[in-house]
Amino acid sequence: MLGLASPPSRIGPILKPRPSETGQNSEGGSALGQSYSLPKSYEPSTEEPKWQQWWQDKKVHRFDPSDTSRPTYSIDTPPPYPSGEFHVGNALNWSYFDFIARYKRMKGYNVHFPQGWDCNGLPTEVRAEKTHKIRKNDVPLAQFVEMCRKLTEEYIAQMKETIIRLGISSDWELEYKTMDHSYYRLTQLSFLRLYKTGHMYRGEHPVNWCPRCETAIAEAEVEREERQGSIHYLRFGEGVDSVELASTRPELLAACVAIAVHPEDPRYTKLVGKQITVPLFQQRVKVISDNDVDSSFGTGAVMVCTFGDKMDVTWQKRHNLPVIRAISDNGHLTEAAGQFKGLRLEEARKQIVERLKHEGRLSKTETSQQNVGTCWRCHTPVEILARPQWFMGVRNMTPAVKDWTEKLHWIPPFARQRMIDWAQSLDWDWVVSRQRLFATPIPVWYCKKCGETATPSEDALPVDPRKDPSPVKKCPKCGSEDFVGEADVFDTWMDSSISSAVHAGWPNESSNFKRLFPADLQPNGFDIIRTWDYYLLVRSLALFGIPPYKTLMINGMVRGTDGRMMHKSYGNYVETEEVLRKLGADALRQWAAAGGSTGQDIPFRWADAEHGRKFLTKLWNVARFILASVPSPVSETSPAGLSLVDRWILSSTQKLIEEVSEALDGFQFNVAIEAIRNFTWHSLADNYLEAVKYRLQPEADLASREAARHCLYHAIVTVCKLVAPFCPHIAESIYQMLPKKEPVESVHLTMWPKPEPSMLNDSWMREGNILVEAIALGRRRKSENGMSLSAPVKKLLIAAPEASLRLLKENQETIARTLRAEQLTLEQSPPNGPGGESDMHVEIVS
Ligand SMILES: [Zn+2]
Ligand SMILES: [Zn+2]
């Protein structure tokens, strides 16, 4: 027979506990009547800067090159472009780096965590022009570069301050700037070595060109945008030798060099091989047939220009067509366009269409959505221009890039495909020369007579061929002594794509180089896989034969407060400084950690950061209570007299260590921070603290008190360490107040906790959960009756399944005293499930 109620068990009236010492309303003072010095509330605005300064003074984050006892862990962080801005998306990047850096330090690694600055480049030139109200060529080169340097230094100072205020544990002794002459030397050296091994070459190939920035740009710097455009139907030629074709770029008529049709298009078979006159400009062009013509576009006949798009480049080479340079470097038509010379492209298109209409050559115009390649810096449509440029041969490296990409460790794994797709999509080699000023000079001179390239010796670097005389006095080819220096400079990715080797001390390939290179971790955003990660990989494979990193941790993009991409004009843009001012670094870092799994896009939500701030308050109050209860160190070993609830919290603490370590090893920050917050908030504060308060009273049994103190201390030390990578400031504040056990100054120099196997006990967990559930039900019942937890109850009834009853009886003192029940009745609950199982019930009888 089921459901036979066992006889009620009673305990007598119990001692009244003192008023609650925990929770957010607690006053200062000790549960044990002793004083302690943790301030009542946690103030990030005073605590955070204090620890930041202290860490710097104590060199807590320093990489120790002479220490060979610990394994190294090197992080190749992306050197940001010094724009002076640091929004919450950047805060997420840096927080991710820092979670790992701090975790690895505590795991016993000698962590190499530098911060660099990718200084050179166009945006700074544009800002210098604006700031000084000049054009770059209005002042001497050296003066202009100096203006750019000064601006860059100012921006670096601002960003560095934010990075420090965010609590990032960079080792500032390892700081580097790509605009330093010492760095120019390294970029130039890497180029010379790759030039000697045939990876770098100069050629006149068409490249992507931004007419507004007036420079070549790489494939990776071209963005695709959908734009509304027009297709114009134009008639070429006369009579039987005429053809109608559709073009989106009539302004390039002057550069038309052929008409292409598909070989199997019956409409045009008779025309192939004939010469047809181009309207307005009158050049005669040949009709060619090519399998790549899309017969379904327009009329099936297309005009080939040099160069309207990448297909034109292919056709020009394949059919050996002439090149007509109709567009100037700054986006105007050249003399090749005759009467239209000097017009900007937009204007030229309008005028040419008008003229075609006037001459009866335009039959119709349709609007269409066009996929336009634009410059990533200024969004001007990109042109394709041919002029001599320096290239790195990367297309022949694609098989190697793919092989290595597959072997490397990617987090999340799906990011790997982006690299492979990118490498395989490349039609052209990487153009590494730029027609700009504020950048690393290309270390070559040319013989004026025969064009031979002269390079300096490695010892002579850095050089600036824009002002330095040629280091080679006599041309080895023709004997001429007349040289001209290269005026072009390097793409900034040429600087930053050797970062991991530079950190490791290259070109000095000492033992430290071998320890630090390849970097253990390459952390960056999804958006720069095709640039930074790709360029690093090809440069490293070419220079060293191995990849520059072992693990890539790719973070998703941060969206604005409304879920759209964050943009200043959308009003959803949040500066890191604003969040730091309002909520502090540890709250913001929790948002970064908790937002989503690594690699996922996440929005910035104020509520999430505010929740982080609330957690800090909770943790602080828990710590204050515990420190008041445990004013002196407790024994390392578990004391005798552990009750079930003690064994439960010890086991839960071990479980937490396991969970958080595993999550951090897998770079899953959201899993780790949620586990820590849940444990602290619920297991420790709501359940354990409440259940042991009565045992901390002076009149309580000594052994029982010591057991509770031991568990509380163990829990707070553990939480303090586990939360340290995420909330480094509050962790330090609490750690500094603990009666210390480890001979190190900072929590960040302590060893990461290891779970104690003897305390990872499943039956402790299972049984403890039953006890905790009973207390939680009682608390809920009291709250439903409008009673606080500390309000006394005369009589409490708990009905539980038979299997739990014995256990609850053994722990009835804990239940009764925690719930402040003067009388507790335990009985077996009747079965109510389909299989005869029963639930636990708690009732306040009176
Ligand atoms: Zn541009
Ligand atoms: Zn020569």
Coordinates of N, CA, C and O in Angstrom, one line a residue, residues 51 54-55 58-60 67 70 105-108 636 713 717 720-721 724 731-732 734-753:
W51 N 42.9 49.8 -8.6 CA 43.6 48.6 -9.0 C 44.3 48.7 -10.3 O 45.4 48.1 -10.4
W54 N 47.5 50.1 -9.4 CA 48.3 49.2 -8.6 C 48.9 48.0 -9.4 O 50.0 47.7 -9.3
W55 N 48.1 47.5 -10.4 CA 48.6 46.4 -11.3 C 49.8 46.9 -12.1 O 50.7 46.2 -12.3
K58 N 52.8 47.3 -9.8 CA 53.3 46.0 -9.4 C 53.7 45.1 -10.6 O 54.2 44.0 -10.3
K59 N 53.5 45.6 -11.8 CA 53.8 44.8 -13.0 C 53.2 43.5 -13.0 O 53.8 42.4 -13.3
V60 N 52.0 43.4 -12.5 CA 51.2 42.2 -12.4 C 51.1 41.5 -13.7 O 51.1 40.2 -13.8
D67 N 62.0 34.1 -17.5 CA 61.4 33.0 -16.8 C 61.2 31.8 -17.8 O 60.3 31.9 -18.6
R70 N 58.0 28.6 -16.5 CA 56.6 28.5 -16.8 C 56.5 28.4 -18.4 O 57.3 28.9 -19.1
R105 N 47.1 33.3 -17.3 CA 48.1 33.6 -16.3 C 47.8 32.8 -15.0 O 48.7 32.3 -14.4
M106 N 46.6 32.7 -14.7 CA 46.2 32.0 -13.4 C 46.4 30.5 -13.6 O 46.6 29.8 -12.7
K107 N 46.4 30.0 -14.9 CA 46.7 28.6 -15.1 C 48.2 28.3 -15.1 O 48.6 27.2 -15.4
G108 N 49.0 29.4 -14.9 CA 50.4 29.1 -14.7 C 51.3 29.5 -15.9 O 52.4 29.1 -16.0
E636 N 42.8 24.3 5.8 CA 42.7 23.9 4.4 C 41.9 22.6 4.3 O 41.2 22.5 3.3
Y713 N 34.3 30.1 3.4 CA 35.6 30.6 2.9 C 36.0 30.0 1.6 O 36.5 30.7 0.7
V717 N 36.6 32.2 -1.8 CA 37.9 32.2 -2.5 C 37.8 31.7 -3.9 O 38.3 32.3 -4.9
C720 N 35.9 34.2 -6.1 CA 36.8 35.3 -6.4 C 37.8 35.0 -7.5 O 38.1 35.8 -8.4
K721 N 38.4 33.8 -7.5 CA 39.3 33.4 -8.5 C 38.6 33.2 -9.9 O 39.1 33.6 -10.9
A724 N 37.7 36.3 -11.6 CA 38.8 37.3 -11.8 C 39.0 37.6 -13.3 O 39.3 38.7 -13.7
A731 N 37.2 41.3 -8.1 CA 37.9 40.1 -7.6 C 39.1 40.5 -6.8 O 39.4 40.0 -5.7
E732 N 39.8 41.6 -7.2 CA 41.0 42.1 -6.5 C 40.5 42.7 -5.2 O 41.1 42.5 -4.1
I734 N 38.0 42.1 -3.3 CA 37.6 41.1 -2.3 C 38.9 40.3 -1.9 O 39.1 40.0 -0.7
Y735 N 39.7 39.9 -2.9 CA 40.8 39.1 -2.5 C 41.7 39.8 -1.5 O 42.3 39.1 -0.6
Q736 N 41.9 41.1 -1.7 CA 42.8 41.8 -0.8 C 42.2 41.8 0.6 O 43.0 42.1 1.5
M737 N 40.9 41.6 0.8 CA 40.4 41.6 2.1 C 40.3 40.2 2.8 O 40.0 40.1 4.0
L738 N 40.6 39.2 2.0 CA 40.6 37.8 2.5 C 41.7 37.6 3.5 O 42.8 38.1 3.3
P739 N 41.5 36.8 4.5 CA 42.6 36.4 5.3 C 43.4 35.4 4.4 O 43.0 34.3 4.2
K740 N 44.5 35.9 3.9 CA 45.2 35.3 2.8 C 45.9 34.0 3.1 O 46.3 33.7 4.2
K741 N 45.9 33.1 2.0 CA 46.6 31.9 2.2 C 47.7 31.7 1.2 O 48.6 30.9 1.4
E742 N 47.7 32.4 0.1 CA 48.7 32.2 -0.9 C 49.7 33.3 -0.9 O 49.4 34.5 -0.7
P743 N 51.0 33.0 -1.1 CA 52.0 34.0 -0.9 C 52.2 34.9 -2.2 O 53.3 35.1 -2.7
V744 N 51.1 35.4 -2.7 CA 51.2 36.3 -3.9 C 50.4 37.5 -3.6 O 49.4 37.5 -2.8
E745 N 50.7 38.6 -4.3 CA 50.1 39.9 -4.0 C 48.7 40.1 -4.5 O 47.9 40.7 -4.0
S746 N 48.5 39.6 -5.7 CA 47.3 39.9 -6.5 C 46.5 38.6 -6.7 O 47.1 37.5 -6.9
V747 N 45.2 38.7 -6.8 CA 44.4 37.6 -7.1 C 44.8 37.0 -8.5 O 44.7 35.9 -8.8
H748 N 45.3 38.0 -9.4 CA 45.6 37.6 -10.7 C 46.9 36.8 -10.8 O 47.3 36.4 -11.9
L749 N 47.6 36.7 -9.7 CA 48.8 35.9 -9.7 C 48.6 34.6 -8.9 O 49.5 33.8 -8.8
T750 N 47.4 34.4 -8.5 CA 47.1 33.1 -7.8 C 46.9 32.0 -8.8 O 46.7 32.3 -10.0
M751 N 47.0 30.8 -8.3 CA 46.7 29.7 -9.2 C 45.3 29.4 -9.4 O 44.5 29.5 -8.4
W752 N 44.9 29.1 -10.6 CA 43.5 28.8 -10.9 C 43.1 27.6 -10.1 O 43.9 26.6 -10.0
P753 N 41.9 27.6 -9.5 CA 41.5 26.5 -8.6 C 41.3 25.2 -9.4 O 41.0 25.2 -10.6

